[in-house]
Short mmCIF file of C-alpha atoms and ligand atoms in Angstrom, two decimals:
data_model
loop_
_atom_site.label_atom_id
_atom_site.label_comp_id
_atom_site.label_asym_id
_atom_site.label_seq_id
_atom_site.Cartn_x
_atom_site.Cartn_y
_atom_site.Cartn_z
CA UNK A 1 -24.64 -30.78 8.84
CA UNK A 2 -27.04 -28.54 7.11
CA UNK A 3 -26.26 -25.75 4.72
CA UNK A 4 -25.82 -22.55 6.60
CA UNK A 5 -28.17 -19.66 5.76
CA UNK A 6 -27.25 -16.96 8.21
CA UNK A 7 -26.80 -13.41 6.18
CA UNK A 8 -23.16 -13.23 5.43
CA UNK A 9 -21.73 -10.98 8.10
CA UNK A 10 -23.76 -12.24 11.01
CA UNK A 11 -22.36 -12.30 14.38
CA UNK A 12 -23.38 -15.86 14.59
CA UNK A 13 -20.29 -16.95 12.19
CA UNK A 14 -18.08 -15.90 15.42
CA UNK A 15 -20.03 -18.07 17.98
CA UNK A 16 -20.28 -21.16 16.02
CA UNK A 17 -16.62 -20.92 15.26
CA UNK A 18 -15.52 -20.35 19.04
CA UNK A 19 -17.83 -22.83 20.31
CA UNK A 20 -16.47 -25.82 17.89
CA UNK A 21 -12.96 -24.50 18.61
CA UNK A 22 -13.84 -24.90 22.23
CA UNK A 23 -15.35 -28.55 21.71
CA UNK A 24 -12.55 -29.56 19.98
CA UNK A 25 -10.09 -28.73 22.74
CA UNK A 26 -12.02 -30.38 25.31
CA UNK A 27 -12.12 -33.23 23.32
CA UNK A 28 -8.31 -33.03 23.08
CA UNK A 29 -8.19 -32.67 26.50
CA UNK A 30 -10.14 -35.99 27.12
CA UNK A 31 -13.42 -35.29 27.38
CA UNK A 32 -15.96 -37.83 25.97
CA UNK A 33 -17.43 -36.45 22.81
CA UNK A 34 -20.37 -38.37 23.25
CA UNK A 35 -21.33 -36.81 26.70
CA UNK A 36 -21.96 -33.20 24.96
CA UNK A 37 -25.76 -32.39 24.10
CA UNK A 38 -26.72 -29.15 22.88
CA UNK A 39 -30.23 -27.42 22.91
CA UNK A 40 -31.26 -24.24 20.90
CA UNK A 41 -34.09 -22.22 20.98
CA UNK A 42 -36.38 -20.82 18.11
CA UNK A 43 -34.73 -17.80 16.19
CA UNK A 44 -31.74 -17.43 13.90
CA UNK A 45 -29.17 -18.58 16.69
CA UNK A 46 -31.29 -21.80 16.85
CA UNK A 47 -30.06 -22.60 13.92
CA UNK A 48 -26.46 -23.36 15.10
CA UNK A 49 -27.51 -26.79 16.43
CA UNK A 50 -27.91 -27.69 12.75
CA UNK A 51 -24.43 -26.70 12.01
CA UNK A 52 -22.71 -28.42 14.85
CA UNK A 53 -22.34 -32.33 14.65
CA UNK A 54 -23.25 -33.24 18.49
CA UNK A 55 -26.56 -34.67 19.57
CA UNK A 56 -28.86 -31.57 19.60
CA UNK A 57 -32.41 -30.53 20.22
CA UNK A 58 -34.04 -27.41 18.58
CA UNK A 59 -36.54 -26.54 21.39
CA UNK A 60 -39.44 -24.42 21.73
CA UNK A 61 -38.97 -20.84 22.04
CA UNK A 62 -37.75 -19.63 25.49
CA UNK A 63 -37.54 -22.98 26.72
CA UNK A 64 -33.97 -24.01 26.22
CA UNK A 65 -33.46 -23.50 30.13
CA UNK A 66 -35.84 -26.05 31.34
CA UNK A 67 -35.46 -28.58 28.50
CA UNK A 68 -31.70 -28.69 29.62
CA UNK A 69 -32.27 -28.78 33.39
CA UNK A 70 -34.49 -31.80 32.53
CA UNK A 71 -31.78 -33.40 30.64
CA UNK A 72 -29.30 -32.76 33.30
CA UNK A 73 -31.44 -34.27 35.90
CA UNK A 74 -32.28 -37.51 33.86
CA UNK A 75 -28.64 -38.24 33.19
CA UNK A 76 -26.42 -35.91 35.46
CA UNK A 77 -23.14 -37.40 33.42
CA UNK A 78 -24.50 -35.48 30.12
CA UNK A 79 -22.55 -31.80 29.47
CA UNK A 80 -25.49 -29.87 28.81
CA UNK A 81 -25.16 -26.70 26.87
CA UNK A 82 -27.63 -24.23 25.49
CA UNK A 83 -27.88 -21.57 22.93
CA UNK A 84 -30.94 -18.79 23.25
CA UNK A 85 -31.55 -15.57 21.44
CA UNK A 86 -32.12 -12.42 23.56
CA UNK A 87 -35.90 -12.51 22.61
CA UNK A 88 -35.96 -16.35 23.33
CA UNK A 89 -34.14 -15.85 26.77
CA UNK A 90 -34.61 -12.27 27.79
CA UNK A 91 -38.46 -11.96 26.55
CA UNK A 92 -40.01 -15.63 26.23
CA UNK A 93 -38.03 -17.59 28.86
CA UNK A 94 -36.88 -14.80 31.26
CA UNK A 95 -38.18 -16.34 34.34
CA UNK A 96 -36.11 -19.57 33.30
CA UNK A 97 -32.88 -17.79 33.83
CA UNK A 98 -33.60 -16.24 37.10
CA UNK A 99 -34.90 -19.77 38.63
CA UNK A 100 -32.05 -21.57 37.04
CA UNK A 101 -29.41 -19.31 38.51
CA UNK A 102 -31.02 -19.71 42.30
CA UNK A 103 -31.24 -23.29 41.84
CA UNK A 104 -27.29 -23.74 40.65
CA UNK A 105 -28.15 -26.52 38.06
CA UNK A 106 -24.92 -27.53 36.45
CA UNK A 107 -25.83 -26.48 32.75
CA UNK A 108 -24.28 -23.80 30.40
CA UNK A 109 -26.21 -20.97 28.49
CA UNK A 110 -25.15 -19.09 25.87
CA UNK A 111 -27.41 -16.03 24.61
CA UNK A 112 -26.90 -14.72 21.42
CA UNK A 113 -27.68 -11.05 22.15
CA UNK A 114 -28.31 -9.15 19.09
CA UNK A 115 -30.82 -6.65 20.46
CA UNK A 116 -33.78 -7.79 18.17
CA UNK A 117 -35.78 -10.75 17.29
CA UNK A 118 -33.79 -11.85 14.16
CA UNK A 119 -35.60 -14.55 12.22
CA UNK A 120 -38.88 -12.48 12.75
CA UNK A 121 -37.35 -9.31 11.15
CA UNK A 122 -36.23 -6.77 13.61
CA UNK A 123 -38.76 -6.28 16.23
CA UNK A 124 -37.60 -4.78 19.41
CA UNK A 125 -36.82 -7.31 22.53
CA UNK A 126 -35.38 -6.85 26.08
CA UNK A 127 -32.33 -5.61 25.13
CA UNK A 128 -33.11 -3.08 22.47
CA UNK A 129 -31.60 0.33 23.33
CA UNK A 130 -34.11 2.97 24.48
CA UNK A 131 -35.11 5.08 21.40
CA UNK A 132 -34.05 2.78 18.79
CA UNK A 133 -36.66 2.59 15.82
CA UNK A 134 -37.75 -0.81 14.73
CA UNK A 135 -40.58 -2.40 12.93
CA UNK A 136 -42.48 -2.70 16.36
CA UNK A 137 -41.49 0.31 17.66
CA UNK A 138 -41.72 3.09 14.74
CA UNK A 139 -41.51 6.41 17.18
CA UNK A 140 -38.30 4.63 18.94
CA UNK A 141 -38.50 1.90 22.00
CA UNK A 142 -39.95 3.65 25.10
CA UNK A 143 -38.44 1.21 27.22
CA UNK A 144 -35.02 1.17 28.98
CA UNK A 145 -33.14 -2.17 28.19
CA UNK A 146 -32.64 -4.86 30.42
CA UNK A 147 -28.95 -5.83 31.67
CA UNK A 148 -28.87 -9.21 31.43
CA UNK A 149 -25.48 -9.42 33.17
CA UNK A 150 -26.88 -7.75 35.99
CA UNK A 151 -30.07 -9.84 36.19
CA UNK A 152 -27.90 -13.33 36.35
CA UNK A 153 -25.60 -11.85 39.17
CA UNK A 154 -28.72 -10.64 41.46
CA UNK A 155 -30.27 -14.13 40.63
CA UNK A 156 -27.30 -16.02 41.96
CA UNK A 157 -25.59 -17.46 38.86
CA UNK A 158 -21.83 -18.80 39.92
CA UNK A 159 -20.64 -17.95 36.34
CA UNK A 160 -21.42 -14.71 34.75
CA UNK A 161 -19.52 -13.55 31.57
CA UNK A 162 -20.40 -11.30 28.68
CA UNK A 163 -18.59 -12.69 25.51
CA UNK A 164 -18.48 -10.60 21.92
CA UNK A 165 -18.86 -12.33 18.63
CA UNK A 166 -16.04 -10.02 17.12
CA UNK A 167 -13.45 -11.12 20.02
CA UNK A 168 -12.94 -14.82 19.34
CA UNK A 169 -10.06 -15.58 21.58
CA UNK A 170 -11.51 -14.15 24.53
CA UNK A 171 -14.88 -15.67 23.59
CA UNK A 172 -13.18 -19.61 23.21
CA UNK A 173 -11.71 -18.83 26.66
CA UNK A 174 -15.05 -17.86 28.26
CA UNK A 175 -16.60 -21.02 26.50
CA UNK A 176 -14.06 -23.29 27.71
CA UNK A 177 -14.37 -22.33 31.37
CA UNK A 178 -18.14 -22.00 31.22
CA UNK A 179 -18.58 -25.51 30.06
CA UNK A 180 -16.30 -26.58 32.88
CA UNK A 181 -17.89 -24.67 35.65
CA UNK A 182 -19.72 -26.68 38.09
CA UNK A 183 -22.95 -24.62 38.45
CA UNK A 184 -25.01 -22.76 36.47
CA UNK A 185 -23.02 -20.83 33.63
CA UNK A 186 -24.61 -17.81 31.98
CA UNK A 187 -22.79 -16.03 28.96
CA UNK A 188 -24.27 -13.28 27.47
CA UNK A 189 -22.69 -12.75 23.77
CA UNK A 190 -22.77 -9.50 21.85
CA UNK A 191 -23.85 -10.61 18.39
CA UNK A 192 -24.22 -8.07 15.51
CA UNK A 193 -27.36 -8.90 13.73
CA UNK A 194 -26.45 -7.10 10.07
CA UNK A 195 -29.68 -7.07 8.96
CA UNK A 196 -31.80 -5.56 11.62
CA UNK A 197 -29.14 -4.05 14.25
CA UNK A 198 -25.66 -3.76 12.98
CA UNK A 199 -23.51 -3.04 15.93
CA UNK A 200 -19.90 -4.38 14.63
CA UNK A 201 -18.51 -0.58 14.73
CA UNK A 202 -20.24 0.55 17.87
CA UNK A 203 -18.79 -2.71 19.70
CA UNK A 204 -15.56 -2.55 18.25
CA UNK A 205 -14.84 1.06 19.66
CA UNK A 206 -16.87 0.13 22.76
CA UNK A 207 -16.00 -3.00 24.22
CA UNK A 208 -12.98 -3.44 27.17
CA UNK A 209 -11.68 -6.49 28.42
CA UNK A 210 -12.05 -7.28 32.18
CA UNK A 211 -8.60 -8.32 33.27
CA UNK A 212 -9.78 -11.26 35.48
CA UNK A 213 -13.02 -12.37 37.34
CA UNK A 214 -14.29 -9.90 40.20
CA UNK A 215 -13.11 -10.58 43.83
CA UNK A 216 -16.72 -10.30 45.17
CA UNK A 217 -20.26 -9.76 43.93
CA UNK A 218 -20.24 -6.13 44.99
CA UNK A 219 -17.40 -5.89 42.62
CA UNK A 220 -19.08 -7.83 39.79
CA UNK A 221 -21.95 -5.84 39.91
CA UNK A 222 -19.80 -2.44 39.69
CA UNK A 223 -18.26 -3.89 36.54
CA UNK A 224 -21.91 -4.99 35.42
CA UNK A 225 -23.40 -1.59 35.56
CA UNK A 226 -20.71 0.50 34.37
CA UNK A 227 -21.25 2.53 31.34
CA UNK A 228 -18.19 0.69 29.80
CA UNK A 229 -19.36 -2.53 28.11
CA UNK A 230 -17.03 -4.90 29.63
CA UNK A 231 -16.43 -8.55 28.13
CA UNK A 232 -14.76 -11.54 30.11
CA UNK A 233 -15.47 -13.69 32.79
CA UNK A 234 -17.10 -11.13 35.36
CA UNK A 235 -17.86 -13.43 38.34
CA UNK A 236 -17.33 -17.00 39.32
CA UNK A 237 -17.90 -19.11 42.53
CA UNK A 238 -18.53 -22.52 43.78
CA UNK A 239 -21.81 -23.13 45.19
CA UNK A 240 -23.57 -26.61 45.88
CA UNK A 241 -25.14 -27.49 42.62
CA UNK A 242 -28.80 -28.93 42.09
CA UNK A 243 -27.64 -32.28 41.62
CA UNK A 244 -25.35 -32.23 44.82
CA UNK A 245 -28.01 -31.16 46.92
CA UNK A 246 -30.31 -33.82 45.28
CA UNK A 247 -27.52 -36.59 45.84
CA UNK A 248 -27.71 -37.58 42.16
CA UNK A 249 -24.14 -36.50 41.25
C1 LIG B 301 -44.04 -18.82 21.70
C2 LIG B 301 -43.81 -18.22 20.18
N1 LIG B 301 -43.73 -17.14 20.19
C3 LIG B 301 -43.31 -16.52 18.94
C4 LIG B 301 -42.62 -17.12 17.88
C5 LIG B 301 -42.50 -16.45 16.55
N2 LIG B 301 -40.88 -16.50 16.59
C6 LIG B 301 -40.19 -17.35 15.90
S1 LIG B 301 -38.63 -16.72 16.04
C7 LIG B 301 -39.12 -15.52 16.84
C8 LIG B 301 -37.97 -14.29 17.07
C9 LIG B 301 -36.67 -15.24 17.69
O1 LIG B 301 -35.77 -13.84 18.04
P1 LIG B 301 -34.36 -14.17 19.00
O2 LIG B 301 -34.77 -15.22 20.35
O3 LIG B 301 -34.25 -12.81 19.63
O4 LIG B 301 -33.54 -15.17 18.25
P2 LIG B 301 -32.70 -14.44 16.70
O5 LIG B 301 -33.57 -14.66 15.73
O6 LIG B 301 -32.54 -13.02 16.91
O7 LIG B 301 -31.39 -15.42 16.63
C10 LIG B 301 -40.18 -15.51 17.08
C11 LIG B 301 -40.98 -14.22 17.57
C12 LIG B 301 -42.57 -18.62 18.11
N3 LIG B 301 -42.27 -19.28 17.15
N4 LIG B 301 -43.38 -19.18 19.39
S1 LIG B 302 -31.26 -11.52 10.43
FE1 LIG B 302 -29.63 -10.94 11.85
S2 LIG B 302 -29.41 -12.76 13.22
FE2 LIG B 302 -30.57 -13.59 11.50
S3 LIG B 302 -28.96 -14.42 10.34
FE3 LIG B 302 -29.27 -12.22 9.45
S4 LIG B 302 -27.72 -10.96 10.36
FE4 LIG B 302 -27.81 -13.07 11.53
#
């Protein structure tokens, strides 16, 4: 395992901790450790693959989902888990998210959403708030931010959640259920970047937990579009997976 090089205080530490505890729990419950495979994108988040002792692949920018889709189709026995950044997934790799949700391929994707391109020092991304001054938006970001949770819902994702790197117990529960879910699991994780978009105090005040998953897609969309920042499992349904349709699982 390599030395951790994230900035002290980075939200990525919470995501790493929650993931390690989740894998430990799954292994204690009898899941074979050799079946977990991790892929990560390019960026600060992508280094997570270096800090986990599981078979892992560091893939090109924005391509975590197609990589995992191929992996899963080649060997459906594997548990395919991806880590992407907001720039990585919502800019470079946005269309892959939509199509994986439509296909319902049985993979899990965790997006470290810090609202900036972190590794390349704070340029704006698709989730940067409107008006925010960044290195590439010196007069303020002119664009409204993308709502990834809403996008996943309307695209047909069968497990949709929002986590927060500052709420570890909840994040572990979300990760555990996302990995066990049969179908495409999407988790947007609010991840403060202390160097370029420090949102710790904002999220500590703003985030509210959902009690339980919504009963319908319409209800889930209301939660996703609310002015409150809800965390927790927002929506879950069971639908035929790509592997089931292809009769390879
Ligand atoms: C195709 C391509 N475009 C641009 C880059 C340069 N690049 C490397 S890391 C990075 C930013 C990553 O940001 P994000 O995905 O938000 O992850 P974070 O660093 O914030 O975790 C960029 C633009 C690249 N490696 N490949
Ligand atoms: S630049 Fe931001 S995302 Fe990258 S390690 Fe530092 S705090 Fe974390």
